[in-house]
CSV table of C-alpha atoms and ligand atoms in Angstrom, one decimal:
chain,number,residue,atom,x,y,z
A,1,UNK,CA,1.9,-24.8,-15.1
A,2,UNK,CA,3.8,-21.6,-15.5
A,3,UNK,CA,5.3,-19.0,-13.5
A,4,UNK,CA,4.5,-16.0,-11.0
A,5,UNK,CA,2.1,-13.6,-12.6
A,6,UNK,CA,1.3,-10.0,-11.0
A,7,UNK,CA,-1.6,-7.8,-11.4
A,8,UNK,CA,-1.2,-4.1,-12.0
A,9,UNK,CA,-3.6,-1.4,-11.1
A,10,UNK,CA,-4.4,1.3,-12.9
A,11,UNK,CA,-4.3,4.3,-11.5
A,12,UNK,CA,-5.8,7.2,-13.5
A,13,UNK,CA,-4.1,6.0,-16.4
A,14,UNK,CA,-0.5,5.5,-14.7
A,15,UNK,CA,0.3,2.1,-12.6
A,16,UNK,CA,-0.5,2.8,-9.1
A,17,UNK,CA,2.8,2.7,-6.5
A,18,UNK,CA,1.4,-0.3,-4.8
A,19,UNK,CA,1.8,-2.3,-8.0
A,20,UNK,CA,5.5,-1.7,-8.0
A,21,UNK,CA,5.7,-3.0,-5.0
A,22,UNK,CA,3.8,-6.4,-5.7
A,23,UNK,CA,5.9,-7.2,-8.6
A,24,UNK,CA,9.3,-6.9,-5.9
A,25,UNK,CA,6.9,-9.4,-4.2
A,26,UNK,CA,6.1,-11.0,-7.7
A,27,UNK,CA,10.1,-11.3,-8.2
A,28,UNK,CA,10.5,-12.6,-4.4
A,29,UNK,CA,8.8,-15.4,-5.3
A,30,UNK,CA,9.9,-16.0,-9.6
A,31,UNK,CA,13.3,-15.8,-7.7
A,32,UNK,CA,12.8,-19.1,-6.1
A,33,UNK,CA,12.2,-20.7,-9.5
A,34,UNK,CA,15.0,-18.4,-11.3
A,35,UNK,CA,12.4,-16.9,-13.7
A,36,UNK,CA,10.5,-13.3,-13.8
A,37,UNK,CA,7.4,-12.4,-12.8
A,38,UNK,CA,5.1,-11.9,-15.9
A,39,UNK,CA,2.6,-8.6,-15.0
A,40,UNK,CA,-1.3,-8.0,-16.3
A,41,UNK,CA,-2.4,-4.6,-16.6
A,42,UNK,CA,-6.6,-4.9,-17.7
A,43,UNK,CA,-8.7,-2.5,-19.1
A,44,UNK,CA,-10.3,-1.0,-22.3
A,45,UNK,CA,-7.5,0.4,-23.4
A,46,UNK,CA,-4.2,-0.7,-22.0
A,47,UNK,CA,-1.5,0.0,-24.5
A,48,UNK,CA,0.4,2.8,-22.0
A,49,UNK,CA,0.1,0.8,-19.5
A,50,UNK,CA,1.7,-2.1,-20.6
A,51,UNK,CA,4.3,0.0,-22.2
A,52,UNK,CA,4.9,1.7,-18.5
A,53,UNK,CA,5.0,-1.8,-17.0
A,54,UNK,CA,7.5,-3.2,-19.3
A,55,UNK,CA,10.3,-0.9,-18.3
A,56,UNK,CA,9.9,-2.7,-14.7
A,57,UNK,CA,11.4,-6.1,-13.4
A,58,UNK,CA,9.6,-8.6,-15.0
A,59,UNK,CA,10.1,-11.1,-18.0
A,60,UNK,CA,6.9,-10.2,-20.1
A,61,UNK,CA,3.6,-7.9,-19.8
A,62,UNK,CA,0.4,-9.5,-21.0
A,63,UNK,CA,-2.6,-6.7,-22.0
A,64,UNK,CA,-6.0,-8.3,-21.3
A,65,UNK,CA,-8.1,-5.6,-23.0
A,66,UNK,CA,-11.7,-6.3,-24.0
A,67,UNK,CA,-14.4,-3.0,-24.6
A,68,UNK,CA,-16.1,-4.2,-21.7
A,69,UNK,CA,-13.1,-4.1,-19.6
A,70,UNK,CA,-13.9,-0.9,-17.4
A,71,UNK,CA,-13.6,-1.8,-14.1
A,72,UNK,CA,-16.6,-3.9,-12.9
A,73,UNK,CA,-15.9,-7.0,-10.5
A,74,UNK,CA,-17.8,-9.2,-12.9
A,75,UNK,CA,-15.4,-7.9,-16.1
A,76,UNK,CA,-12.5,-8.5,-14.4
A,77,UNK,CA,-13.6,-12.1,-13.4
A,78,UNK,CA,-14.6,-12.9,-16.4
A,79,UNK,CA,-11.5,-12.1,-17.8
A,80,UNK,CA,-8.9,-13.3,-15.4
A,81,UNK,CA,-11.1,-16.5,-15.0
A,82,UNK,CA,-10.4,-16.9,-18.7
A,83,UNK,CA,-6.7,-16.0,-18.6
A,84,UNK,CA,-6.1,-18.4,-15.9
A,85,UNK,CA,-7.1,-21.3,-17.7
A,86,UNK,CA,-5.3,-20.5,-20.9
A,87,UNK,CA,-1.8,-20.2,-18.9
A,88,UNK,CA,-1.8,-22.0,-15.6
A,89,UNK,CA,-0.3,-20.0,-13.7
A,90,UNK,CA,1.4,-20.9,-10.1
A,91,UNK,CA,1.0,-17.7,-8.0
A,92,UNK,CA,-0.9,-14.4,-8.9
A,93,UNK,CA,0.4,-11.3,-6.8
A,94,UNK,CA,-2.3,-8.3,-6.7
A,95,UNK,CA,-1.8,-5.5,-4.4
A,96,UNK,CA,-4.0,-5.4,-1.7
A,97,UNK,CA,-6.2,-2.3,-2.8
A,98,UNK,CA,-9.8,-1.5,-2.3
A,99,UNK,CA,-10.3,-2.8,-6.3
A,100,UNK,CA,-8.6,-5.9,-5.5
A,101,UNK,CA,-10.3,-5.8,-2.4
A,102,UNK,CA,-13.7,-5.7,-4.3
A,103,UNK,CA,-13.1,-8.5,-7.0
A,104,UNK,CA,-10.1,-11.0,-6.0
A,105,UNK,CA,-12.0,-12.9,-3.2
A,106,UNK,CA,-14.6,-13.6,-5.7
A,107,UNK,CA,-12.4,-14.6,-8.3
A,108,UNK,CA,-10.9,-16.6,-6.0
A,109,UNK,CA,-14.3,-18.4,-4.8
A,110,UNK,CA,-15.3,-19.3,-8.6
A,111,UNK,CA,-11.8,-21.1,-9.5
A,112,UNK,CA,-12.4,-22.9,-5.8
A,113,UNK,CA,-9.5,-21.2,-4.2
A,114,UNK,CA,-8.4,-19.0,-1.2
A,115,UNK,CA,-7.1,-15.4,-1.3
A,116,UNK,CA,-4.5,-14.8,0.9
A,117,UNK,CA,-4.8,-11.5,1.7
A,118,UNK,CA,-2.6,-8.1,2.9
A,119,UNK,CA,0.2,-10.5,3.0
A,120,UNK,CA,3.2,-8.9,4.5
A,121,UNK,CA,6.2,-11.0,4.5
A,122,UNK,CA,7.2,-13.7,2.1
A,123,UNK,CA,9.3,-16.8,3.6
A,124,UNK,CA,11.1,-20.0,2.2
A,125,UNK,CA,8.5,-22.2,1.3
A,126,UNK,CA,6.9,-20.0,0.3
A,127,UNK,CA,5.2,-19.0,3.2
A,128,UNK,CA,3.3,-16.5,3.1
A,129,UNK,CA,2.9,-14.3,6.3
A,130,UNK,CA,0.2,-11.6,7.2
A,131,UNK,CA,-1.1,-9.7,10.8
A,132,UNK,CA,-4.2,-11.0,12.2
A,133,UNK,CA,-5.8,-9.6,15.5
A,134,UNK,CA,-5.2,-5.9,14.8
A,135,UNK,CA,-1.4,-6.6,14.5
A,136,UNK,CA,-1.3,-8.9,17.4
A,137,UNK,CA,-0.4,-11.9,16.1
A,138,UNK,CA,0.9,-13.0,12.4
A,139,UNK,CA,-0.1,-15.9,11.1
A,140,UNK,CA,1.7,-18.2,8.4
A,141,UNK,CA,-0.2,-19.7,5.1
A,142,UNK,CA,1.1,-22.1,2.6
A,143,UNK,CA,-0.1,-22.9,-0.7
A,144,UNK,CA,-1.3,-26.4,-1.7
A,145,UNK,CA,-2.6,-26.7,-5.2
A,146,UNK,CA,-2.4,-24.5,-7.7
A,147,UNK,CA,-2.8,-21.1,-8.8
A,148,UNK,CA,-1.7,-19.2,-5.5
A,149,UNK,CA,-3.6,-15.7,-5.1
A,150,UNK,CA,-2.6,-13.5,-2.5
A,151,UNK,CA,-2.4,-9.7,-2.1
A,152,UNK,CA,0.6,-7.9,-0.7
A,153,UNK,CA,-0.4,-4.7,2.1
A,154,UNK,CA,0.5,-1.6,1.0
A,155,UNK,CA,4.3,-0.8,2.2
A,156,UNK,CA,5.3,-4.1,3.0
A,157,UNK,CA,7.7,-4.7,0.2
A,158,UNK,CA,9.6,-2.1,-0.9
A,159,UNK,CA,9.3,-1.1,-4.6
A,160,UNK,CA,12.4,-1.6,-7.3
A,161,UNK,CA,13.5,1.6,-7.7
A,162,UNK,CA,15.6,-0.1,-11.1
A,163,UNK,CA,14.2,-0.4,-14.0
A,164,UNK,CA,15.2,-3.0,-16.6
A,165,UNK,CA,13.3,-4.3,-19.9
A,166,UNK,CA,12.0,-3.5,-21.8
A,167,UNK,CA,10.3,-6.8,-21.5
A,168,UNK,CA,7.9,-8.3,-24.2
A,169,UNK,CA,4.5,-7.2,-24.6
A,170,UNK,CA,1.9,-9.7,-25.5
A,171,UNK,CA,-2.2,-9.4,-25.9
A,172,UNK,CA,-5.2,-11.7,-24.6
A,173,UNK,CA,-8.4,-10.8,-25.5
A,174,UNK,CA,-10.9,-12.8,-23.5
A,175,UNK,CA,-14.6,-13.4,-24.8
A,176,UNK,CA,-16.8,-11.1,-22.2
A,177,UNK,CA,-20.6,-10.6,-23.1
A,178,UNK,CA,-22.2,-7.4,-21.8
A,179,UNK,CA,-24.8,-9.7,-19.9
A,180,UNK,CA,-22.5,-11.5,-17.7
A,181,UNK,CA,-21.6,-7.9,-15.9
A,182,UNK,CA,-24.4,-7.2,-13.2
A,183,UNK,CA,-23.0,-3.9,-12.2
A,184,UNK,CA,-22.7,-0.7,-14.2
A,185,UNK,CA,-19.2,1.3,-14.2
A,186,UNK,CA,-20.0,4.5,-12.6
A,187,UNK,CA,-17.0,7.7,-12.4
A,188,UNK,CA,-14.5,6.1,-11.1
A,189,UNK,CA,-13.8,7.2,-7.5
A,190,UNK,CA,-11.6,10.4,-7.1
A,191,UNK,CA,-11.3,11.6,-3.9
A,192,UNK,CA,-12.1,14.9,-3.0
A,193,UNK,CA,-9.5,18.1,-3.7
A,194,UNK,CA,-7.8,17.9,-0.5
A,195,UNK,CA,-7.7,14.5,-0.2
A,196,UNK,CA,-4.4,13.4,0.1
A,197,UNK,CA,-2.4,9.9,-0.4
A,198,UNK,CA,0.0,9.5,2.4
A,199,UNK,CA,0.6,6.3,0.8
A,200,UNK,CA,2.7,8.0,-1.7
A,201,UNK,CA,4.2,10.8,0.6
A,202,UNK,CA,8.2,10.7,0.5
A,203,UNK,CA,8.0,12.5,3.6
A,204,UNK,CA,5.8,12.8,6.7
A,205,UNK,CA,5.0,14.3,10.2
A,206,UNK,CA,2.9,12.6,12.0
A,207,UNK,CA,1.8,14.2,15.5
A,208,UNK,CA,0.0,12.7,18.4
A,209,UNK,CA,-1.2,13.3,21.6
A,210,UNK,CA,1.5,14.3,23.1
A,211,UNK,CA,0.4,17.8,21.4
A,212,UNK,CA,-1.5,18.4,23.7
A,213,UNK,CA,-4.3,20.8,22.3
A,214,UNK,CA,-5.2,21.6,18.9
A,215,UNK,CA,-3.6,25.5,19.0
A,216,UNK,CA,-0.1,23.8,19.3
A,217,UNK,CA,-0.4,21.6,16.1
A,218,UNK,CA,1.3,24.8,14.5
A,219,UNK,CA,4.6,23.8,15.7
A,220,UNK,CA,4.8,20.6,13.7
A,221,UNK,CA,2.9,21.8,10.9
A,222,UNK,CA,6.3,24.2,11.0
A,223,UNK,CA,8.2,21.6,11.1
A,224,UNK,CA,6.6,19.8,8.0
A,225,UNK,CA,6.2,22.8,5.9
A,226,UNK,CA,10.1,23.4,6.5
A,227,UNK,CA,11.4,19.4,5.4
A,228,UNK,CA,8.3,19.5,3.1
A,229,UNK,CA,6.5,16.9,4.4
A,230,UNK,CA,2.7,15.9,4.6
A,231,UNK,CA,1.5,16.1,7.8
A,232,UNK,CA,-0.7,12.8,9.8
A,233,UNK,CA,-1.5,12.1,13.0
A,234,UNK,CA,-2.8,9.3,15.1
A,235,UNK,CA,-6.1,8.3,15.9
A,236,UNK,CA,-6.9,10.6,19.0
A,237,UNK,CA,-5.8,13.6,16.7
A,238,UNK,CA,-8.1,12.9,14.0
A,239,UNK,CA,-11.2,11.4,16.5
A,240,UNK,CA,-11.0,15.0,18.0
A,241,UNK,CA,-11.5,16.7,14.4
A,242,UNK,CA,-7.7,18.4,14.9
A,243,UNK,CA,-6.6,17.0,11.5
A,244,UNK,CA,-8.9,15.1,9.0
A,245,UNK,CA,-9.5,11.5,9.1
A,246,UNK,CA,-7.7,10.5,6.0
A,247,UNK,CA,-4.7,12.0,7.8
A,248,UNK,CA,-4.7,9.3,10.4
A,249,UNK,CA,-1.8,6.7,10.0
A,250,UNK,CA,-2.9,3.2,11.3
A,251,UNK,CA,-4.7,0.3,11.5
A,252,UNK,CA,-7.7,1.4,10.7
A,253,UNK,CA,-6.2,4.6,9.0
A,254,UNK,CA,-3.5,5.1,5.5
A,255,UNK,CA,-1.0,2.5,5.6
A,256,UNK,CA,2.5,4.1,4.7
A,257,UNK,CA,5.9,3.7,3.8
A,258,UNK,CA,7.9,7.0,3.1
A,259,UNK,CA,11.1,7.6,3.1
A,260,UNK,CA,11.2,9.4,6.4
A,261,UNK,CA,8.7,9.0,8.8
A,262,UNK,CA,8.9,11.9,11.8
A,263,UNK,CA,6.7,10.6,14.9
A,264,UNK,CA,6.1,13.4,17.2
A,265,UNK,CA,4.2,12.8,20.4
A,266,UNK,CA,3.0,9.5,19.7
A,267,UNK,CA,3.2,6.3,22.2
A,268,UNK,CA,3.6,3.7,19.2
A,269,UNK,CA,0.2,1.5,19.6
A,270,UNK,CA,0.6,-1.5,17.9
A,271,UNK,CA,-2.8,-0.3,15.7
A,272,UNK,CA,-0.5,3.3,15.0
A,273,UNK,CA,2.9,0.8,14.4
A,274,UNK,CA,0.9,-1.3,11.9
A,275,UNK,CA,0.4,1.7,9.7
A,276,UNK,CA,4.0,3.2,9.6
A,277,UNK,CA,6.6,0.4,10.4
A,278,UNK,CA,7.6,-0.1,6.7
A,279,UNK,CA,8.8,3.1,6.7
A,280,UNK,CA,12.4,3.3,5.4
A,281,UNK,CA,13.7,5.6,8.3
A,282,UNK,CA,11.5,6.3,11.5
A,283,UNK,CA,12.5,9.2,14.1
A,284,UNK,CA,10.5,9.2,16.9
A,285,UNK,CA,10.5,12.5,19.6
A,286,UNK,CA,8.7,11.1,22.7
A,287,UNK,CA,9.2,12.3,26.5
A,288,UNK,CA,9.3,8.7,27.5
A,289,UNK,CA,12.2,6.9,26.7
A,290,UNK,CA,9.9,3.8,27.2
A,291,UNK,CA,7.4,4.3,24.7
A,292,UNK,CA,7.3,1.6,22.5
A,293,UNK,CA,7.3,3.6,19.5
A,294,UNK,CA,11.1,3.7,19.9
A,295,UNK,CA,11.2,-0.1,19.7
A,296,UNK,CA,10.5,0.7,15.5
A,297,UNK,CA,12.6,4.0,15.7
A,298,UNK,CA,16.3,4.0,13.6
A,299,UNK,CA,16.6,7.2,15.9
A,300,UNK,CA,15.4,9.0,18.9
A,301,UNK,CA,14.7,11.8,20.8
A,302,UNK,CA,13.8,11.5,24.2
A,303,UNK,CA,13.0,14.4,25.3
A,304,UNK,CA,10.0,17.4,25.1
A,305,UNK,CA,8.6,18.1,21.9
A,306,UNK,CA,7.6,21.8,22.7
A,307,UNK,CA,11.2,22.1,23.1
A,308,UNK,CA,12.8,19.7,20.3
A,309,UNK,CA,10.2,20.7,17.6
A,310,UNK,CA,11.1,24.1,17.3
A,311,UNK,CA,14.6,23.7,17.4
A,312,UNK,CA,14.9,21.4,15.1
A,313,UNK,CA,12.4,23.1,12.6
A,314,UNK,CA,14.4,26.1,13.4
A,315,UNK,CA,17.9,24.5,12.1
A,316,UNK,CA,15.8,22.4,9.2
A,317,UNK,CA,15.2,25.8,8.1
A,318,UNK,CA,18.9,27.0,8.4
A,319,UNK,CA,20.7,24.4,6.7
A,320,UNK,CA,18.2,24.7,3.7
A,321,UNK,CA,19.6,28.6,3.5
B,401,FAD,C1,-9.8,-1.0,16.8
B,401,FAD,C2,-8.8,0.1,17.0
B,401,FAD,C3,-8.3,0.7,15.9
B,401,FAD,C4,-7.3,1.7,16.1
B,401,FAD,N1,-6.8,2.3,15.0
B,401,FAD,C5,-5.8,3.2,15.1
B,401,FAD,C6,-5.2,3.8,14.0
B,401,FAD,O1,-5.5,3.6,12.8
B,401,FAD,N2,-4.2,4.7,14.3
B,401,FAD,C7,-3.8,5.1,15.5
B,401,FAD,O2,-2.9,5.9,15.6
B,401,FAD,N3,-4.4,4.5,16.6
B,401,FAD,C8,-5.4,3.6,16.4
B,401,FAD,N4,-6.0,3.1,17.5
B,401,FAD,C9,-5.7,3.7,18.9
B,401,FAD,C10,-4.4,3.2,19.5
B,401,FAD,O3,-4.7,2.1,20.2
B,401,FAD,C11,-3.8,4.3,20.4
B,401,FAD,O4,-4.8,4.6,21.4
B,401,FAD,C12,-3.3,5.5,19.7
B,401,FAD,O5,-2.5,5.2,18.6
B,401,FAD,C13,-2.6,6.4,20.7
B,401,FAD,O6,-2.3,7.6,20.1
B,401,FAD,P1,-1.0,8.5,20.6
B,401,FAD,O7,0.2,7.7,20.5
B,401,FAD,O8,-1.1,9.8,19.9
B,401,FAD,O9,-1.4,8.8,22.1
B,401,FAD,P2,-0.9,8.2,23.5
B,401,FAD,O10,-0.8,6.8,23.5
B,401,FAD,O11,-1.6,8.9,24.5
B,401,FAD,O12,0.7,8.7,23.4
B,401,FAD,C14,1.1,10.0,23.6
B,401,FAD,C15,2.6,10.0,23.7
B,401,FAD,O13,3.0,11.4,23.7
B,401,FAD,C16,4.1,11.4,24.6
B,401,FAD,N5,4.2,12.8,25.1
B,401,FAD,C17,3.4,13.4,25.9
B,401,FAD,N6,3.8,14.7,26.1
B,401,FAD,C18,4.9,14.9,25.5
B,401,FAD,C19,5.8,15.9,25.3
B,401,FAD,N7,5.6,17.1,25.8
B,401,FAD,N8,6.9,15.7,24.5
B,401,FAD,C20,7.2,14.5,23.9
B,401,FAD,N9,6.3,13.5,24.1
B,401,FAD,C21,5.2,13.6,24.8
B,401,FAD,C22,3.8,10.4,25.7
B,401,FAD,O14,5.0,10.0,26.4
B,401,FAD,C23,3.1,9.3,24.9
B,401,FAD,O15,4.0,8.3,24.5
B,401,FAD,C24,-6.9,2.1,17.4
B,401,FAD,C25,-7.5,1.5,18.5
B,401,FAD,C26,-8.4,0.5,18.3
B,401,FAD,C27,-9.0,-0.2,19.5
């Protein structure tokens, strides 16, 4: 059997920010065992990739590229089914993306395994430790057998800035025949022009209801235009059509992690906390010095954000003179 293996995503021909931050969880866990994780990157064509990923912490980069390697569920299986058996290894990390999402449980089911899934803590053991309930509870998995699959939530671990290498490329080619793939690659998904990620965001504003009404939602968008944040919101924002959906932060929103997360107006619900709390530094403006949000906070403002908004947008915008 042999090491801690991680999964890299493409992402429109660059790897995607999520998969830095599942090979800090791939290196979490090779720590244990004093190695380095060893990352996959899959496709048709993988050499930049590969070449991108081996400038990052980890001990070697293995290319599985095949022709029939565009993304399709059954491709990927095929291939990772095959990869698995040649090396043995004892954990695969993925990050917990809708692609991952779409094939990993299925790998999974044919090598008779589990996924753990949208893991966001790893303990001694290891353990591996994830929300269940909306955030209400956390549960704790270990691992018996061998390999380990489990997907790391978006923001949980924080991504290696450093970069090291660069680390040894190799190539596996697996044998794929175009009839074991059911499904036919179609464009692959691009959302539309205003889409945004938050997920990448170094900076964001992210109002609630403590706004109010929507004619008031000027005063933060001020305030983001002037750090040059994105702006979010929580879910009563966006279920009133104020902001767009894929601006809402939360459970059943973007998951996030920038580097400053502004919270104006918002209580903290644990399905709004679940979204943000990985966050490297959270200020939270809130009337009520109760509000749980400020149990997450590293500062805050207790006080009324028709007063502290513009204010502090006003000397944002001074001290950038
Ligand atoms: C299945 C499910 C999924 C959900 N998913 C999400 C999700 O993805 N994202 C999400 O955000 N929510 C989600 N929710 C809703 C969540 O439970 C909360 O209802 C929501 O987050 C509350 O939004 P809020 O903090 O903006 O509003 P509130 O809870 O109403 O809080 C408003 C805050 O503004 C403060 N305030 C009011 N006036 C002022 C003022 N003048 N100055 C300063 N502060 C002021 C108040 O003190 C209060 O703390 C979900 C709920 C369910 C059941």
């Amino acid at each position: 059997m042999s090491g801690v293996y991680v999964v890299l995503e493409d992402r429109n021909g660059r790897i995607g920010r999520i998969s830095f931050e599942a090979i800090a969880a791939a290196n979490i866990l090779a720590a244990q065992s004093g190695s380095k994780p060893t990352a996959i990157v899959i496709g048709t064509q993988t050499e930049a990739l590969a070449a991108e990923a081996a400038t990052k912490s980890v001990g070697k980069v293995v290319r599985i590229e095949h022709a029939l390697l565009s993304y399709t569920p059954d491709g990927y299986n095929a291939a990772l089914k095959q990869f698995i058996a040649a090396e043995s290894p004892d954990t695969i990390v993925f990050p917990h993306t809708y692609q991952v999402r779409d094939y990993a449980p299925a790998l999974a089911a044919r090598l008779g395994r589990v996924l753990i899934g949208d893991v966001t803590q790893i303990a001694e053991g290891p353990v591996f430790i994830r929300s269940l309930m909306q955030g209400r509870l956390s549960g704790s998995y270990k691992s018996s057998g061998s390999p380990t699959l489990i997907s790391v939530q978006s923001g949980a671990f924080r991504a290696e800035e450093g970069q090291s290498g660069p680390a040894e490329i190799a190539t596996f080619t697996p044998s794929i025949e175009a009839s074991q793939i059911r499904t036919k690659p179609g464009e692959p998904f691009r959302g539309a022009a205003q889409t945004v990620d938050l997920s990448s965001a170094p900076m964001i504003v992210a109002v609630g209801r403590g706004i109010r009404e929507e004619g008031n939602l000027s005063l933060v968008q001020d305030l983001a235009a002037s750090l040059g944040a994105e702006i979010a919101a929580s879910r009563p924002i966006c279920d009133n059509g104020w902001l767009p959906i894929e601006r809402q932060v939360g459970s059943s929103g973007q998951t996030v992690a920038p580097k400053l997360y502004l919270a104006v107006g918002i209580s903290g619900a644990i399905q709004h906390l679940v979204g943000m709390k990985g966050s490297q530094c959270i200020v939270a403006i809130n009337k009520d010095a109760e509000a749980p949000i400020f149990e997450v906070a590293d500062y805050g403002i207790v006080g009324d954000l028709f007063e502290v908004v513009p204010a502090l947008t006003e000397a944002i915008k001074s001290a950038r003179q």
